[in-house]
Tab-separated table of C-alpha atoms in Angstrom:
chain	number	residue	atom	x	y	z
C	28	UNK	CA	-51.541	31.475	43.751
C	29	UNK	CA	-48.540	30.531	43.001
C	30	UNK	CA	-49.116	27.056	41.335
C	31	UNK	CA	-51.914	28.779	39.953
C	32	UNK	CA	-50.156	31.514	38.536
C	33	UNK	CA	-47.399	28.504	36.690
C	34	UNK	CA	-50.144	27.168	35.185
C	35	UNK	CA	-51.709	29.867	33.890
C	36	UNK	CA	-47.566	31.378	32.033
C	37	UNK	CA	-47.843	27.662	31.056
C	38	UNK	CA	-50.624	27.665	29.153
C	39	UNK	CA	-49.669	31.364	27.473
C	40	UNK	CA	-46.756	29.736	26.784
C	41	UNK	CA	-48.059	26.336	25.774
C	42	UNK	CA	-48.833	27.596	21.598
C	43	UNK	CA	-45.339	29.243	21.510
C	44	UNK	CA	-43.637	25.252	23.209
C	45	UNK	CA	-46.414	23.790	19.476
C	46	UNK	CA	-45.503	25.968	16.860
C	47	UNK	CA	-41.520	25.614	17.567
C	48	UNK	CA	-41.517	21.805	18.080
C	49	UNK	CA	-43.361	21.263	14.987
C	50	UNK	CA	-41.540	23.826	13.073
C	51	UNK	CA	-37.466	23.630	13.997
C	52	UNK	CA	-37.481	20.485	16.494
C	53	UNK	CA	-39.576	17.976	13.961
C	54	UNK	CA	-38.259	19.254	10.506
C	55	UNK	CA	-34.262	18.437	12.547
C	56	UNK	CA	-35.623	14.970	14.224
C	57	UNK	CA	-36.488	13.797	10.773
C	58	UNK	CA	-33.938	15.328	9.052
C	59	UNK	CA	-31.274	13.287	11.200
C	60	UNK	CA	-33.851	10.005	11.183
C	61	UNK	CA	-34.248	10.593	6.948
C	62	UNK	CA	-29.821	11.125	6.806
C	63	UNK	CA	-29.336	7.440	8.028
C	64	UNK	CA	-31.873	5.642	5.308
C	65	UNK	CA	-31.066	5.128	1.616
C	66	UNK	CA	-34.990	6.727	1.112
C	67	UNK	CA	-35.254	8.045	-2.204
C	68	UNK	CA	-38.273	8.569	-4.874
C	69	UNK	CA	-37.202	5.075	-6.162
C	70	UNK	CA	-37.698	2.880	-2.830
C	71	UNK	CA	-40.942	5.431	-1.419
C	72	UNK	CA	-41.246	6.842	2.023
C	73	UNK	CA	-43.744	4.309	3.741
C	74	UNK	CA	-42.102	0.680	2.344
C	75	UNK	CA	-41.285	-1.673	-0.908
C	76	UNK	CA	-42.113	-4.915	-2.067
C	77	UNK	CA	-39.811	-7.442	-3.354
C	78	UNK	CA	-38.464	-7.466	-7.666
C	79	UNK	CA	-35.527	-8.777	-9.302
C	80	UNK	CA	-35.216	-6.591	-11.791
C	81	UNK	CA	-32.749	-6.826	-14.880
C	82	UNK	CA	-29.916	-4.030	-12.993
C	83	UNK	CA	-31.009	-5.975	-10.220
C	84	UNK	CA	-29.811	-9.067	-11.883
C	85	UNK	CA	-27.299	-7.341	-13.657
C	86	UNK	CA	-25.307	-6.016	-10.335
C	87	UNK	CA	-25.322	-9.304	-8.673
C	88	UNK	CA	-23.679	-10.356	-11.515
C	89	UNK	CA	-20.437	-8.089	-10.453
C	90	UNK	CA	-20.786	-8.739	-6.280
C	91	UNK	CA	-20.238	-11.967	-7.250
C	92	UNK	CA	-22.970	-13.811	-7.735
C	93	UNK	CA	-22.237	-17.220	-9.112
C	94	UNK	CA	-23.590	-16.870	-13.270
C	95	UNK	CA	-26.091	-20.719	-13.424
C	96	UNK	CA	-27.674	-18.214	-11.018
C	97	UNK	CA	-28.040	-15.717	-12.559
C	98	UNK	CA	-29.345	-17.462	-15.847
C	99	UNK	CA	-31.477	-19.523	-14.126
C	100	UNK	CA	-33.348	-16.310	-12.608
C	101	UNK	CA	-33.286	-14.159	-15.691
C	102	UNK	CA	-35.136	-17.271	-17.277
C	103	UNK	CA	-38.668	-17.722	-16.852
C	104	UNK	CA	-40.205	-21.591	-17.133
C	105	UNK	CA	-43.587	-22.744	-17.726
C	106	UNK	CA	-45.748	-24.598	-15.717
C	107	UNK	CA	-49.322	-25.942	-15.822
C	108	UNK	CA	-51.099	-26.278	-12.509
C	109	UNK	CA	-53.854	-25.482	-11.025
C	110	UNK	CA	-53.222	-21.673	-10.872
C	111	UNK	CA	-51.464	-21.640	-14.235
C	112	UNK	CA	-54.666	-23.282	-15.939
C	113	UNK	CA	-57.281	-20.506	-13.682
C	114	UNK	CA	-54.693	-17.301	-15.256
C	115	UNK	CA	-55.440	-19.134	-18.442
C	116	UNK	CA	-58.927	-19.298	-17.571
C	117	UNK	CA	-59.528	-15.302	-17.074
C	118	UNK	CA	-57.111	-14.842	-20.114
C	119	UNK	CA	-59.421	-15.949	-22.331
C	120	UNK	CA	-57.413	-19.851	-23.609
C	121	UNK	CA	-60.907	-21.318	-25.345
C	122	UNK	CA	-62.191	-23.911	-22.960
C	123	UNK	CA	-62.209	-26.845	-24.579
C	124	UNK	CA	-58.485	-26.503	-25.648
C	125	UNK	CA	-57.618	-25.735	-21.521
C	126	UNK	CA	-58.899	-29.100	-21.355
C	127	UNK	CA	-56.710	-30.763	-23.496
C	128	UNK	CA	-53.688	-29.041	-21.833
C	129	UNK	CA	-55.311	-30.124	-18.574
C	130	UNK	CA	-55.986	-33.529	-19.728
C	131	UNK	CA	-52.601	-33.930	-21.377
C	132	UNK	CA	-49.621	-31.638	-19.305
C	133	UNK	CA	-51.455	-31.416	-15.733
C	134	UNK	CA	-47.840	-31.434	-14.133
C	135	UNK	CA	-45.243	-31.009	-16.929
C	136	UNK	CA	-42.691	-28.221	-16.601
C	137	UNK	CA	-41.052	-26.765	-19.828
C	138	UNK	CA	-37.853	-25.006	-20.482
C	139	UNK	CA	-38.368	-22.031	-22.741
C	140	UNK	CA	-41.422	-21.164	-24.784
C	141	UNK	CA	-40.897	-23.147	-27.642
C	142	UNK	CA	-41.082	-27.163	-25.913
C	143	UNK	CA	-44.162	-25.699	-24.865
C	144	UNK	CA	-45.934	-24.421	-28.066
C	145	UNK	CA	-44.272	-27.718	-30.101
C	146	UNK	CA	-46.500	-29.522	-26.597
C	147	UNK	CA	-49.074	-27.390	-27.762
C	148	UNK	CA	-49.370	-28.817	-30.916
C	149	UNK	CA	-49.897	-31.732	-30.617
C	150	UNK	CA	-53.646	-31.118	-28.653
C	151	UNK	CA	-55.542	-31.547	-31.366
C	152	UNK	CA	-57.710	-28.628	-29.890
C	153	UNK	CA	-55.222	-26.126	-30.768
C	154	UNK	CA	-55.164	-22.464	-32.343
C	155	UNK	CA	-55.154	-22.285	-36.233
C	156	UNK	CA	-52.714	-19.115	-35.856
C	157	UNK	CA	-49.156	-19.915	-34.603
C	158	UNK	CA	-49.704	-15.408	-32.492
C	159	UNK	CA	-52.486	-17.290	-30.647
C	160	UNK	CA	-50.909	-20.550	-29.614
C	161	UNK	CA	-48.202	-17.776	-28.400
C	162	UNK	CA	-51.188	-16.178	-27.061
C	163	UNK	CA	-52.099	-18.908	-24.754
C	164	UNK	CA	-48.615	-19.628	-23.555
C	165	UNK	CA	-48.178	-16.595	-21.892
C	166	UNK	CA	-51.299	-17.119	-18.035
C	167	UNK	CA	-48.455	-20.412	-17.898
C	168	UNK	CA	-45.109	-18.761	-17.432
C	169	UNK	CA	-42.956	-18.858	-14.825
C	170	UNK	CA	-41.060	-16.584	-13.957
C	171	UNK	CA	-40.011	-14.278	-11.309
C	172	UNK	CA	-37.820	-11.604	-12.855
C	173	UNK	CA	-40.153	-8.276	-13.109
C	174	UNK	CA	-42.495	-10.182	-10.381
C	175	UNK	CA	-43.528	-8.393	-6.734
C	176	UNK	CA	-43.511	-9.745	-3.916
C	177	UNK	CA	-44.972	-8.977	-0.914
C	178	UNK	CA	-42.509	-10.319	1.514
C	179	UNK	CA	-38.277	-10.971	2.359
C	180	UNK	CA	-40.316	-15.554	2.620
C	181	UNK	CA	-42.420	-15.151	-0.322
C	182	UNK	CA	-39.205	-14.326	-2.736
C	183	UNK	CA	-36.792	-16.535	-0.347
C	184	UNK	CA	-39.572	-19.138	-1.944
C	185	UNK	CA	-39.923	-17.718	-5.659
C	186	UNK	CA	-35.855	-17.877	-5.638
C	187	UNK	CA	-35.620	-21.147	-3.911
C	188	UNK	CA	-38.164	-23.117	-6.071
C	189	UNK	CA	-35.826	-21.482	-9.202
C	190	UNK	CA	-33.109	-22.515	-8.284
C	191	UNK	CA	-32.693	-25.091	-5.649
C	192	UNK	CA	-29.792	-25.494	-5.475
C	193	UNK	CA	-28.941	-22.556	-5.043
C	194	UNK	CA	-27.004	-22.239	-1.487
C	195	UNK	CA	-28.913	-20.801	1.663
C	196	UNK	CA	-27.304	-17.711	2.370
C	197	UNK	CA	-26.942	-16.919	-1.656
C	198	UNK	CA	-31.088	-16.816	-1.938
C	199	UNK	CA	-31.193	-14.909	1.325
C	200	UNK	CA	-28.664	-12.370	0.124
C	201	UNK	CA	-30.197	-12.102	-3.583
C	202	UNK	CA	-33.443	-11.610	-1.261
C	203	UNK	CA	-32.227	-9.591	0.933
C	204	UNK	CA	-31.327	-6.804	-2.259
C	205	UNK	CA	-33.957	-6.997	-3.791
C	206	UNK	CA	-35.939	-5.642	-1.387
C	207	UNK	CA	-37.089	-1.531	-2.914
C	208	UNK	CA	-37.754	0.224	-0.245
C	209	UNK	CA	-35.883	2.393	2.093
C	210	UNK	CA	-33.784	0.403	5.059
C	211	UNK	CA	-31.933	2.329	7.745
C	212	UNK	CA	-28.267	2.066	6.390
C	213	UNK	CA	-25.549	3.637	9.923
C	214	UNK	CA	-23.786	5.559	7.961
C	215	UNK	CA	-23.852	5.195	4.401
C	216	UNK	CA	-24.778	8.348	2.988
C	217	UNK	CA	-22.127	10.003	5.306
C	218	UNK	CA	-19.621	7.466	3.334
C	219	UNK	CA	-20.616	7.751	0.270
C	220	UNK	CA	-20.050	11.617	0.099
C	221	UNK	CA	-16.364	11.389	1.433
C	222	UNK	CA	-16.022	8.236	-1.862
C	223	UNK	CA	-17.897	11.671	-4.015
C	224	UNK	CA	-14.647	12.727	-5.834
C	225	UNK	CA	-16.951	16.197	-6.357
C	226	UNK	CA	-17.045	16.464	-2.067
C	227	UNK	CA	-13.847	18.356	-2.032
C	228	UNK	CA	-14.998	21.187	-4.623
C	229	UNK	CA	-17.762	21.782	-3.615
C	230	UNK	CA	-16.688	22.029	0.649
C	231	UNK	CA	-14.284	24.335	-1.016
C	232	UNK	CA	-16.690	26.811	-3.250
C	233	UNK	CA	-18.277	26.898	0.242
C	234	UNK	CA	-16.414	28.159	1.755
C	235	UNK	CA	-14.755	30.435	-0.637
C	236	UNK	CA	-19.007	31.286	-1.087
C	237	UNK	CA	-19.622	31.941	2.509
C	238	UNK	CA	-15.958	33.643	3.444
C	239	UNK	CA	-16.239	36.503	0.484
C	240	UNK	CA	-19.994	37.053	0.776
C	241	UNK	CA	-19.733	37.622	4.713
C	242	UNK	CA	-16.452	39.932	4.468
C	243	UNK	CA	-18.502	41.848	2.445
C	244	UNK	CA	-21.961	41.789	4.142
C	245	UNK	CA	-19.792	42.743	7.386
C	246	UNK	CA	-17.971	45.564	6.459
C	247	UNK	CA	-19.629	47.153	3.914
C	248	UNK	CA	-23.136	46.849	5.950
C	249	UNK	CA	-20.797	48.194	9.083
C	250	UNK	CA	-19.219	50.933	5.519
C	251	UNK	CA	-22.807	51.930	5.454
C	252	UNK	CA	-23.973	52.604	9.490
C	253	UNK	CA	-21.473	54.758	10.484
C	254	UNK	CA	-21.559	56.554	6.878
C	255	UNK	CA	-24.986	57.521	7.629
C	256	UNK	CA	-24.172	58.106	11.095
C	257	UNK	CA	-22.529	61.381	10.649
C	258	UNK	CA	-24.074	62.582	7.754
C	259	UNK	CA	-26.824	64.433	7.792
C	260	UNK	CA	-31.093	62.563	8.832
C	261	UNK	CA	-31.966	63.844	6.004
C	262	UNK	CA	-29.409	62.557	3.005
C	263	UNK	CA	-28.621	59.566	5.711
C	264	UNK	CA	-32.590	58.449	5.503
C	265	UNK	CA	-32.909	58.515	2.130
C	266	UNK	CA	-29.389	56.895	2.368
C	267	UNK	CA	-30.492	53.950	3.932
C	268	UNK	CA	-33.666	53.343	2.377
C	269	UNK	CA	-31.278	52.996	-1.191
C	270	UNK	CA	-29.817	50.947	1.098
C	271	UNK	CA	-32.897	48.652	2.134
C	272	UNK	CA	-34.491	47.317	-1.621
C	273	UNK	CA	-31.898	44.928	-1.869
C	274	UNK	CA	-33.878	42.849	1.304
C	275	UNK	CA	-37.129	45.026	0.618
C	276	UNK	CA	-37.015	42.744	-3.200
C	277	UNK	CA	-39.014	39.992	-3.710
C	278	UNK	CA	-36.061	37.814	-4.549
C	279	UNK	CA	-37.439	36.276	-8.140
C	280	UNK	CA	-37.781	39.541	-9.122
C	281	UNK	CA	-33.827	40.217	-7.567
C	282	UNK	CA	-32.455	37.647	-9.985
C	283	UNK	CA	-34.357	38.662	-12.992
C	284	UNK	CA	-32.641	42.050	-12.417
C	285	UNK	CA	-29.268	40.657	-12.233
C	286	UNK	CA	-29.912	38.597	-15.163
C	287	UNK	CA	-30.574	41.914	-17.225
C	288	UNK	CA	-27.520	43.183	-15.881
C	289	UNK	CA	-25.468	40.632	-16.133
C	290	UNK	CA	-26.085	38.509	-18.687
C	291	UNK	CA	-26.493	38.839	-22.897
C	292	UNK	CA	-27.669	41.770	-23.932
C	293	UNK	CA	-28.440	43.679	-21.075
C	294	UNK	CA	-26.168	46.787	-19.502
C	295	UNK	CA	-22.943	45.587	-18.955
C	296	UNK	CA	-22.898	43.880	-22.281
C	297	UNK	CA	-23.951	47.063	-23.229
C	298	UNK	CA	-21.900	49.306	-22.290
C	299	UNK	CA	-18.207	46.644	-22.369
C	300	UNK	CA	-19.509	46.309	-25.945
C	301	UNK	CA	-19.456	50.029	-26.254
C	302	UNK	CA	-16.073	50.338	-24.327
C	303	UNK	CA	-14.647	47.901	-26.885
C	304	UNK	CA	-14.069	45.180	-23.470
C	305	UNK	CA	-14.736	42.140	-23.685
C	306	UNK	CA	-18.961	41.154	-24.129
C	307	UNK	CA	-20.442	38.338	-22.536
C	308	UNK	CA	-22.434	36.617	-20.621
C	309	UNK	CA	-21.255	37.306	-17.083
C	310	UNK	CA	-23.578	36.074	-15.026
C	311	UNK	CA	-22.529	32.244	-16.788
C	312	UNK	CA	-19.984	33.516	-19.254
C	313	UNK	CA	-16.580	32.850	-17.308
C	314	UNK	CA	-15.246	31.127	-13.712
C	315	UNK	CA	-14.927	34.875	-12.260
C	316	UNK	CA	-17.299	36.548	-13.369
C	317	UNK	CA	-20.367	34.225	-11.975
C	318	UNK	CA	-18.397	34.100	-8.636
C	319	UNK	CA	-18.792	37.897	-7.961
C	320	UNK	CA	-22.207	38.140	-9.697
C	321	UNK	CA	-22.937	35.572	-7.124
C	322	UNK	CA	-21.475	37.181	-4.120
C	323	UNK	CA	-22.548	40.991	-5.262
C	324	UNK	CA	-25.940	39.521	-5.602
C	325	UNK	CA	-25.872	37.970	-1.329
C	326	UNK	CA	-23.855	40.891	-1.064
C	327	UNK	CA	-26.187	43.170	-1.257
C	328	UNK	CA	-28.749	41.709	0.668
C	329	UNK	CA	-26.543	41.172	3.389
C	330	UNK	CA	-25.336	44.268	3.912
C	331	UNK	CA	-28.859	45.968	3.506
C	332	UNK	CA	-29.684	43.910	7.094
C	333	UNK	CA	-26.259	44.650	8.800
C	334	UNK	CA	-26.746	47.991	8.072
C	335	UNK	CA	-29.294	48.316	9.821
C	336	UNK	CA	-28.798	46.588	12.891
C	337	UNK	CA	-24.839	48.449	13.017
C	338	UNK	CA	-27.200	51.436	11.626
C	339	UNK	CA	-29.589	50.730	15.628
C	340	UNK	CA	-26.978	49.964	17.761
C	341	UNK	CA	-24.522	53.105	16.894
C	342	UNK	CA	-27.790	55.378	17.904
C	343	UNK	CA	-27.660	53.913	21.731
C	344	UNK	CA	-24.661	54.790	22.107
C	345	UNK	CA	-23.751	57.918	24.326
C	346	UNK	CA	-23.409	61.097	22.237
C	347	UNK	CA	-21.374	61.913	25.551
C	348	UNK	CA	-18.679	59.888	24.868
C	349	UNK	CA	-18.713	61.190	21.611
C	350	UNK	CA	-18.351	64.647	22.212
C	351	UNK	CA	-16.261	64.359	24.644
C	352	UNK	CA	-14.211	62.729	22.118
C	353	UNK	CA	-14.540	66.258	20.151
C	354	UNK	CA	-13.818	68.317	23.227
C	355	UNK	CA	-10.218	66.596	23.148
C	356	UNK	CA	-9.563	67.161	19.570
C	357	UNK	CA	-10.007	62.390	17.890
C	358	UNK	CA	-10.457	62.339	14.596
C	359	UNK	CA	-13.669	60.867	12.606
C	360	UNK	CA	-11.394	57.638	12.537
C	361	UNK	CA	-10.435	58.848	16.122
C	362	UNK	CA	-13.455	58.039	17.405
C	363	UNK	CA	-14.573	54.949	15.008
C	364	UNK	CA	-11.597	53.071	16.480
C	365	UNK	CA	-11.483	53.826	20.109
C	366	UNK	CA	-15.857	54.771	20.642
C	367	UNK	CA	-17.101	52.919	18.103
C	368	UNK	CA	-16.058	49.505	17.549
C	369	UNK	CA	-15.517	48.444	20.500
C	370	UNK	CA	-19.314	48.936	21.922
C	371	UNK	CA	-20.092	46.809	18.317
C	372	UNK	CA	-19.149	43.849	19.849
C	373	UNK	CA	-21.348	42.198	20.447
C	374	UNK	CA	-23.363	43.647	16.740
C	375	UNK	CA	-21.202	42.668	15.082
C	376	UNK	CA	-21.338	38.787	16.692
C	377	UNK	CA	-25.159	38.756	15.884
C	378	UNK	CA	-24.462	39.562	11.813
C	379	UNK	CA	-21.576	37.739	11.597
C	380	UNK	CA	-23.015	34.390	13.273
C	381	UNK	CA	-26.689	34.903	11.374
C	382	UNK	CA	-24.915	36.165	8.700
C	383	UNK	CA	-22.926	32.207	8.436
C	384	UNK	CA	-25.978	30.536	9.686
C	385	UNK	CA	-27.799	31.761	5.888
C	386	UNK	CA	-25.257	32.024	3.516
C	387	UNK	CA	-24.672	27.983	4.727
C	388	UNK	CA	-28.311	27.254	4.312
C	389	UNK	CA	-29.150	29.574	0.836
C	390	UNK	CA	-29.293	28.484	-2.432
C	391	UNK	CA	-32.295	30.593	-3.858
C	392	UNK	CA	-30.261	33.446	-4.854
C	393	UNK	CA	-27.502	31.330	-6.331
C	394	UNK	CA	-29.655	28.507	-8.153
C	395	UNK	CA	-31.940	31.845	-9.557
C	396	UNK	CA	-29.085	33.047	-11.302
C	397	UNK	CA	-25.610	30.696	-11.845
C	398	UNK	CA	-27.693	27.415	-11.178
C	399	UNK	CA	-24.014	26.521	-9.513
C	400	UNK	CA	-22.342	26.778	-13.493
C	401	UNK	CA	-20.845	27.908	-15.550
C	402	UNK	CA	-20.888	23.280	-15.229
C	403	UNK	CA	-20.799	23.007	-11.533
C	404	UNK	CA	-17.861	25.491	-10.338
C	405	UNK	CA	-20.410	28.030	-7.404
C	406	UNK	CA	-22.894	23.839	-6.758
C	407	UNK	CA	-22.294	25.498	-2.538
C	408	UNK	CA	-23.214	22.562	-0.738
C	409	UNK	CA	-26.585	24.125	0.193
C	410	UNK	CA	-27.252	24.019	-3.410
C	411	UNK	CA	-26.618	20.349	-3.935
C	412	UNK	CA	-28.191	19.291	-1.182
C	413	UNK	CA	-31.458	21.223	-2.940
C	414	UNK	CA	-30.485	18.658	-5.979
C	415	UNK	CA	-29.871	15.885	-4.467
C	416	UNK	CA	-33.072	16.003	-2.679
C	417	UNK	CA	-35.595	18.433	-4.216
C	418	UNK	CA	-34.405	18.971	-8.342
C	419	UNK	CA	-32.799	15.662	-8.611
C	420	UNK	CA	-32.781	15.971	-13.200
C	421	UNK	CA	-32.376	12.141	-13.114
C	422	UNK	CA	-35.934	12.253	-11.686
C	423	UNK	CA	-34.455	10.413	-8.590
C	424	UNK	CA	-34.947	11.976	-5.827
C	425	UNK	CA	-32.132	10.884	-3.258
C	426	UNK	CA	-34.537	12.269	0.077
C	427	UNK	CA	-31.787	10.180	3.016
C	428	UNK	CA	-28.176	11.275	0.920
C	429	UNK	CA	-29.978	14.835	0.747
C	430	UNK	CA	-30.794	14.718	4.909
C	431	UNK	CA	-27.292	13.904	5.323
C	432	UNK	CA	-26.179	17.045	3.739
C	433	UNK	CA	-28.222	19.452	6.242
C	434	UNK	CA	-27.365	17.226	8.855
C	435	UNK	CA	-23.503	18.235	7.766
C	436	UNK	CA	-24.844	21.837	7.621
C	437	UNK	CA	-26.262	22.019	10.821
C	438	UNK	CA	-24.256	19.997	12.381
C	439	UNK	CA	-20.963	22.752	10.998
C	440	UNK	CA	-23.639	25.675	12.120
C	441	UNK	CA	-23.098	24.646	15.895
C	442	UNK	CA	-20.297	24.085	16.508
C	443	UNK	CA	-19.611	27.798	14.232
C	444	UNK	CA	-21.139	29.565	16.329
C	445	UNK	CA	-20.020	28.201	19.866
C	446	UNK	CA	-16.818	29.480	18.140
C	447	UNK	CA	-18.001	32.903	17.042
C	448	UNK	CA	-19.353	33.645	21.171
C	449	UNK	CA	-15.646	32.019	22.591
C	450	UNK	CA	-14.437	34.315	19.813
C	451	UNK	CA	-16.896	36.857	20.353
C	452	UNK	CA	-15.747	36.515	24.543
C	453	UNK	CA	-19.529	36.518	24.467
C	454	UNK	CA	-19.562	36.230	28.474
C	455	UNK	CA	-17.335	38.889	29.240
C	456	UNK	CA	-20.105	41.503	26.532
C	457	UNK	CA	-23.701	40.739	28.755
C	458	UNK	CA	-21.795	41.228	31.555
C	459	UNK	CA	-23.767	44.452	34.046
C	460	UNK	CA	-21.783	47.180	31.473
C	461	UNK	CA	-18.899	49.496	34.487
C	462	UNK	CA	-19.942	53.514	33.856
C	463	UNK	CA	-23.728	54.122	33.650
C	464	UNK	CA	-25.112	57.115	32.011
């Protein structure tokens, strides 16, 4: 009976476990895997081929590869072989002219197009137009540049044929560098983040954004909850509904409303102009006003969330304690300080922890309002990770680098959660209460 009950319980829980794995654990695992690769739009996610491009040759020269090797790889040669003759036939070269090439030039190689064209002009059946001769040379060109090879061995063979005297280790290094697919780079993404000069600025922006907005969320939410707690029920309900509007409003519409409120010719602009104050785009016109806008945009949403939780926790406080304090002559402030706040430690812990993690990973309000501006002065870590992985203006989306940035956010969130649990003494909060009513 006990085994049957366990199996039945497991059957009921299994869909939830599958959803947990699919939508929570799997993304974390994939993010961790991608963070240690150089995966991007240019590399793809399924693998790649080996190609030597002009940019790669320039990078090889800067990396110290011999200039003669780089020059040899950048140049093409012309050879008459069965393969090139077949390619010329497919390209539509006149058969009689092609037969003369085979009989007169078979097995020969030419260093450049000019020498090969001179040899072709000496044949009796050559085309009369220079353009046709130039077109006839194209199938015979042998160049490693911009040619795709499916394997590393094929690329090394091609390099060795172009530069027979190149050292083996140089050939191997060039073939490795020519791979266009993604590869494991250990901690290369994290080292790149450490080396970037803008990383410190983004970290400081994130710390300021999270700290300022978190303080606004918690204190304003707590203030609203306590204020409505002491108000009459009718007024408290109406006031609570008003503060819920920022949270229930769709985020895009909410951002548009703030743009109307702060942009040129918006509400604040017109009021400031009428009062003789500086009137400009307060959302993007200056760094202080941009930060103020971001904090308020996110703060009103978070404050309404805190107000809901704190209001529910206040209703759970035994009213006898408040009555007893009033009999003893306690003021409202003394009730708040001695009775309410001590019993709100758990809700405050939850709101603080949840809002910290939420703010660390949130970017949509910033993206829809300032988009990290003016310049990049309000760019936070989550927004930079989003732009790097999914919204890069250069067109090359760096999935690996974006995943590395997201993984750092996950690690920071876990560390902060542990610190919050120890700071608020979570073990005491879940103990059995000493007094029960």
